[in-house]
Amino acid sequence: YYFDVDTSDIIDRLKRAVSVKNDVFFEENMRPDMYGPFWLCTTLIFTMAVAGNLGALMSFVPTEDNQVFTYNFSKLTVGSSVLYGYTALVPLAGWAISKWVLSSSFGLWELICVYGYSLAVYIPAAIVCVVPVEILRWAVIFGAFVVSVKFITRNVKDVVMRELDDSKSLAVLLAVAGLHFTLALFLKVYFYS
């Protein structure tokens, strides 16, 4: 059921995820899928690990103590833990909190789907970040963060704003943005420093 999508569904969902329009992700009769989020997360992990190491190689300057560049394999393992954990645990926490606080809660699979597809914009950003120019890296990761967090917030704000007053809605949306900013900061600092 959650893996019953075809190529055209995935392409349509990827376009929606990276769009700066204010369209919502789920239209009528649109089911969440786990195929896209799983493969986007996996692709991002490998892209970040390879791009981060390639960027480090491009800026590597041999010294007397360190003559040869060594690939940092921990970028792959730590990246896997953080990204899979973020993509599963943040939606799980959001779902649990919404069940407790809101009268109409979010669907768990819908939240995982939204958070998984929100990572799509970081894949091209990771490739651009190979260029060893720090200001460019910060700008690209920040731009990816803005597109990604806009995608997440436009897909959760209707439920949040319908259920909570303005100040509480703002607090929830800022918490969502704060968690996502922490992820973006981790991606930049861990993979491209």
PDB file of C-alpha atoms in Angstrom, residues 4-150:
ATOM      1  CA  ASP A   4       2.291   1.433  -4.469  1.00  0.00           C
ATOM      2  CA  VAL A   5       3.494   4.408  -6.525  1.00  0.00           C
ATOM      3  CA  ASP A   6       4.846   4.719 -10.022  1.00  0.00           C
ATOM      4  CA  THR A   7       7.451   6.977 -11.579  1.00  0.00           C
ATOM      5  CA  SER A   8       4.964   9.681 -12.544  1.00  0.00           C
ATOM      6  CA  ASP A   9       3.675   9.845  -8.930  1.00  0.00           C
ATOM      7  CA  ILE A  10       7.204  10.246  -7.582  1.00  0.00           C
ATOM      8  CA  ILE A  11       8.105  12.917 -10.151  1.00  0.00           C
ATOM      9  CA  ASP A  12       4.919  14.842  -9.373  1.00  0.00           C
ATOM     10  CA  ARG A  13       5.649  14.667  -5.650  1.00  0.00           C
ATOM     11  CA  LEU A  14       9.263  15.756  -6.150  1.00  0.00           C
ATOM     12  CA  LYS A  15       8.069  18.774  -8.131  1.00  0.00           C
ATOM     13  CA  ARG A  16       5.656  19.674  -5.351  1.00  0.00           C
ATOM     14  CA  ALA A  17       8.387  19.275  -2.722  1.00  0.00           C
ATOM     15  CA  VAL A  18      10.803  21.698  -4.377  1.00  0.00           C
ATOM     16  CA  SER A  19       8.188  24.169  -5.606  1.00  0.00           C
ATOM     17  CA  VAL A  20       8.092  27.626  -4.057  1.00  0.00           C
ATOM     18  CA  LYS A  21       4.356  27.889  -4.775  1.00  0.00           C
ATOM     19  CA  ASN A  22       1.945  27.567  -1.892  1.00  0.00           C
ATOM     20  CA  ASP A  23       0.311  24.379  -3.144  1.00  0.00           C
ATOM     21  CA  VAL A  24      -0.330  21.697  -0.551  1.00  0.00           C
ATOM     22  CA  PHE A  25       1.355  18.348  -1.012  1.00  0.00           C
ATOM     23  CA  PHE A  26      -1.636  16.042  -0.605  1.00  0.00           C
ATOM     24  CA  GLU A  27      -4.552  16.557  -2.932  1.00  0.00           C
ATOM     25  CA  GLU A  28      -7.781  14.592  -2.839  1.00  0.00           C
ATOM     26  CA  ASN A  29      -7.296  10.852  -3.372  1.00  0.00           C
ATOM     27  CA  MET A  30      -3.524  11.195  -2.886  1.00  0.00           C
ATOM     28  CA  ARG A  31      -2.138   8.579  -0.508  1.00  0.00           C
ATOM     29  CA  PRO A  32       1.138   8.946   1.358  1.00  0.00           C
ATOM     30  CA  ASP A  33       3.978   6.760   0.167  1.00  0.00           C
ATOM     31  CA  MET A  34       7.087   5.516   1.914  1.00  0.00           C
ATOM     32  CA  TYR A  35       9.004   4.757  -1.278  1.00  0.00           C
ATOM     33  CA  GLY A  36       9.899   8.386  -1.991  1.00  0.00           C
ATOM     34  CA  PRO A  37      10.880   9.317   1.570  1.00  0.00           C
ATOM     35  CA  PHE A  38      13.030   6.198   1.972  1.00  0.00           C
ATOM     36  CA  TRP A  39      14.917   6.668  -1.295  1.00  0.00           C
ATOM     37  CA  LEU A  40      15.234  10.428  -0.907  1.00  0.00           C
ATOM     38  CA  CYS A  41      16.727   9.988   2.549  1.00  0.00           C
ATOM     39  CA  THR A  42      19.054   7.237   1.324  1.00  0.00           C
ATOM     40  CA  THR A  43      20.116   9.260  -1.727  1.00  0.00           C
ATOM     41  CA  LEU A  44      20.751  12.318   0.423  1.00  0.00           C
ATOM     42  CA  ILE A  45      22.897  10.302   2.848  1.00  0.00           C
ATOM     43  CA  PHE A  46      25.137   8.959   0.091  1.00  0.00           C
ATOM     44  CA  THR A  47      25.215  12.267  -1.802  1.00  0.00           C
ATOM     45  CA  MET A  48      26.177  14.204   1.323  1.00  0.00           C
ATOM     46  CA  ALA A  49      28.850  11.675   2.302  1.00  0.00           C
ATOM     47  CA  VAL A  50      30.414  11.607  -1.166  1.00  0.00           C
ATOM     48  CA  ALA A  51      30.080  15.363  -1.739  1.00  0.00           C
ATOM     49  CA  GLY A  52      31.409  16.162   1.735  1.00  0.00           C
ATOM     50  CA  ASN A  53      34.462  13.970   1.226  1.00  0.00           C
ATOM     51  CA  LEU A  54      35.011  15.250  -2.311  1.00  0.00           C
ATOM     52  CA  GLY A  55      34.810  18.827  -1.038  1.00  0.00           C
ATOM     53  CA  ALA A  56      37.312  17.979   1.702  1.00  0.00           C
ATOM     54  CA  LEU A  57      39.609  16.403  -0.897  1.00  0.00           C
ATOM     55  CA  MET A  58      39.407  19.516  -3.082  1.00  0.00           C
ATOM     56  CA  SER A  59      40.437  21.727  -0.172  1.00  0.00           C
ATOM     57  CA  PHE A  60      43.008  19.265   1.250  1.00  0.00           C
ATOM     58  CA  VAL A  61      46.491  20.684   1.690  1.00  0.00           C
ATOM     59  CA  PRO A  62      49.161  18.115   2.598  1.00  0.00           C
ATOM     60  CA  THR A  63      51.277  18.813   5.662  1.00  0.00           C
ATOM     61  CA  GLU A  64      54.319  17.071   7.113  1.00  0.00           C
ATOM     62  CA  ASP A  65      52.111  15.086   9.487  1.00  0.00           C
ATOM     63  CA  ASN A  66      49.315  14.444   7.008  1.00  0.00           C
ATOM     64  CA  GLN A  67      50.608  13.715   3.492  1.00  0.00           C
ATOM     65  CA  VAL A  68      47.648  11.685   2.195  1.00  0.00           C
ATOM     66  CA  PHE A  69      43.937  12.494   2.193  1.00  0.00           C
ATOM     67  CA  THR A  70      41.809   9.883   3.926  1.00  0.00           C
ATOM     68  CA  TYR A  71      38.130   9.370   3.222  1.00  0.00           C
ATOM     69  CA  ASN A  72      35.969   9.953   6.295  1.00  0.00           C
ATOM     70  CA  PHE A  73      33.651   6.928   6.303  1.00  0.00           C
ATOM     71  CA  SER A  74      31.957   8.087   9.510  1.00  0.00           C
ATOM     72  CA  LYS A  75      30.154  10.729   7.421  1.00  0.00           C
ATOM     73  CA  LEU A  76      28.127   7.892   5.948  1.00  0.00           C
ATOM     74  CA  THR A  77      27.306   6.179   9.234  1.00  0.00           C
ATOM     75  CA  VAL A  78      26.589   9.328  11.247  1.00  0.00           C
ATOM     76  CA  GLY A  79      24.644  10.815   8.331  1.00  0.00           C
ATOM     77  CA  SER A  80      22.528   7.656   8.141  1.00  0.00           C
ATOM     78  CA  SER A  81      21.716   7.764  11.827  1.00  0.00           C
ATOM     79  CA  VAL A  82      20.852  11.448  11.859  1.00  0.00           C
ATOM     80  CA  LEU A  83      18.843  11.587   8.633  1.00  0.00           C
ATOM     81  CA  TYR A  84      16.880   8.356   9.109  1.00  0.00           C
ATOM     82  CA  GLY A  85      16.338   9.317  12.742  1.00  0.00           C
ATOM     83  CA  TYR A  86      15.151  12.813  11.849  1.00  0.00           C
ATOM     84  CA  THR A  87      12.859  11.568   9.081  1.00  0.00           C
ATOM     85  CA  ALA A  88      11.223   9.039  11.417  1.00  0.00           C
ATOM     86  CA  LEU A  89      11.375  10.551  14.904  1.00  0.00           C
ATOM     87  CA  VAL A  90      10.379  14.168  14.209  1.00  0.00           C
ATOM     88  CA  PRO A  91       7.175  13.140  12.379  1.00  0.00           C
ATOM     89  CA  LEU A  92       6.501  10.525  15.075  1.00  0.00           C
ATOM     90  CA  ALA A  93       6.827  13.185  17.794  1.00  0.00           C
ATOM     91  CA  GLY A  94       4.674  15.618  15.781  1.00  0.00           C
ATOM     92  CA  TRP A  95       2.020  12.964  15.320  1.00  0.00           C
ATOM     93  CA  ALA A  96       2.053  11.994  19.017  1.00  0.00           C
ATOM     94  CA  ILE A  97       1.855  15.615  20.173  1.00  0.00           C
ATOM     95  CA  SER A  98      -0.945  16.355  17.706  1.00  0.00           C
ATOM     96  CA  LYS A  99      -2.900  13.327  18.986  1.00  0.00           C
ATOM     97  CA  TRP A 100      -2.556  14.665  22.513  1.00  0.00           C
ATOM     98  CA  VAL A 101      -3.119  18.404  21.875  1.00  0.00           C
ATOM     99  CA  LEU A 102      -5.240  18.751  18.721  1.00  0.00           C
ATOM    100  CA  SER A 103      -8.734  17.425  18.100  1.00  0.00           C
ATOM    101  CA  SER A 104      -7.883  16.565  14.472  1.00  0.00           C
ATOM    102  CA  SER A 105      -4.392  15.162  14.487  1.00  0.00           C
ATOM    103  CA  PHE A 106      -1.947  14.657  11.665  1.00  0.00           C
ATOM    104  CA  GLY A 107      -1.632  11.259  10.072  1.00  0.00           C
ATOM    105  CA  LEU A 108       1.685   9.601  10.944  1.00  0.00           C
ATOM    106  CA  TRP A 109       2.306   8.331   7.407  1.00  0.00           C
ATOM    107  CA  GLU A 110       1.425  11.728   5.932  1.00  0.00           C
ATOM    108  CA  LEU A 111       3.937  13.450   8.224  1.00  0.00           C
ATOM    109  CA  ILE A 112       6.677  10.947   7.400  1.00  0.00           C
ATOM    110  CA  CYS A 113       5.915  11.439   3.722  1.00  0.00           C
ATOM    111  CA  VAL A 114       6.080  15.254   4.012  1.00  0.00           C
ATOM    112  CA  TYR A 115       9.317  15.178   6.007  1.00  0.00           C
ATOM    113  CA  GLY A 116      10.879  12.649   3.627  1.00  0.00           C
ATOM    114  CA  TYR A 117      10.035  14.642   0.523  1.00  0.00           C
ATOM    115  CA  SER A 118      11.215  17.842   2.218  1.00  0.00           C
ATOM    116  CA  LEU A 119      14.765  16.469   1.936  1.00  0.00           C
ATOM    117  CA  ALA A 120      14.653  16.443  -1.888  1.00  0.00           C
ATOM    118  CA  VAL A 121      15.986  19.972  -2.248  1.00  0.00           C
ATOM    119  CA  TYR A 122      19.101  19.108  -0.231  1.00  0.00           C
ATOM    120  CA  ILE A 123      20.319  16.627  -2.878  1.00  0.00           C
ATOM    121  CA  PRO A 124      21.222  19.227  -5.545  1.00  0.00           C
ATOM    122  CA  ALA A 125      22.423  21.498  -2.738  1.00  0.00           C
ATOM    123  CA  ALA A 126      24.846  18.767  -1.621  1.00  0.00           C
ATOM    124  CA  ILE A 127      26.298  18.538  -5.113  1.00  0.00           C
ATOM    125  CA  VAL A 128      26.829  22.309  -5.322  1.00  0.00           C
ATOM    126  CA  CYS A 129      28.503  22.248  -1.897  1.00  0.00           C
ATOM    127  CA  VAL A 130      31.372  20.214  -3.341  1.00  0.00           C
ATOM    128  CA  VAL A 131      32.832  23.574  -4.394  1.00  0.00           C
ATOM    129  CA  PRO A 132      35.134  24.490  -1.483  1.00  0.00           C
ATOM    130  CA  VAL A 133      33.850  28.055  -1.036  1.00  0.00           C
ATOM    131  CA  GLU A 134      32.383  28.486   2.448  1.00  0.00           C
ATOM    132  CA  ILE A 135      30.097  31.434   1.691  1.00  0.00           C
ATOM    133  CA  LEU A 136      28.630  29.515  -1.253  1.00  0.00           C
ATOM    134  CA  ARG A 137      28.098  26.444   0.916  1.00  0.00           C
ATOM    135  CA  TRP A 138      26.319  28.448   3.615  1.00  0.00           C
ATOM    136  CA  ALA A 139      24.146  30.204   1.036  1.00  0.00           C
ATOM    137  CA  VAL A 140      23.201  26.971  -0.737  1.00  0.00           C
ATOM    138  CA  ILE A 141      22.355  25.097   2.467  1.00  0.00           C
ATOM    139  CA  PHE A 142      20.381  28.080   3.751  1.00  0.00           C
ATOM    140  CA  GLY A 143      18.483  28.310   0.441  1.00  0.00           C
ATOM    141  CA  ALA A 144      17.689  24.588   0.610  1.00  0.00           C
ATOM    142  CA  PHE A 145      16.522  25.060   4.199  1.00  0.00           C
ATOM    143  CA  VAL A 146      14.153  27.871   3.197  1.00  0.00           C
ATOM    144  CA  VAL A 147      12.569  25.847   0.378  1.00  0.00           C
ATOM    145  CA  SER A 148      12.365  22.734   2.560  1.00  0.00           C
ATOM    146  CA  VAL A 149      10.897  24.407   5.652  1.00  0.00           C
ATOM    147  CA  LYS A 150       8.377  26.273   3.504  1.00  0.00           C
TER     148      LYS A 150
END
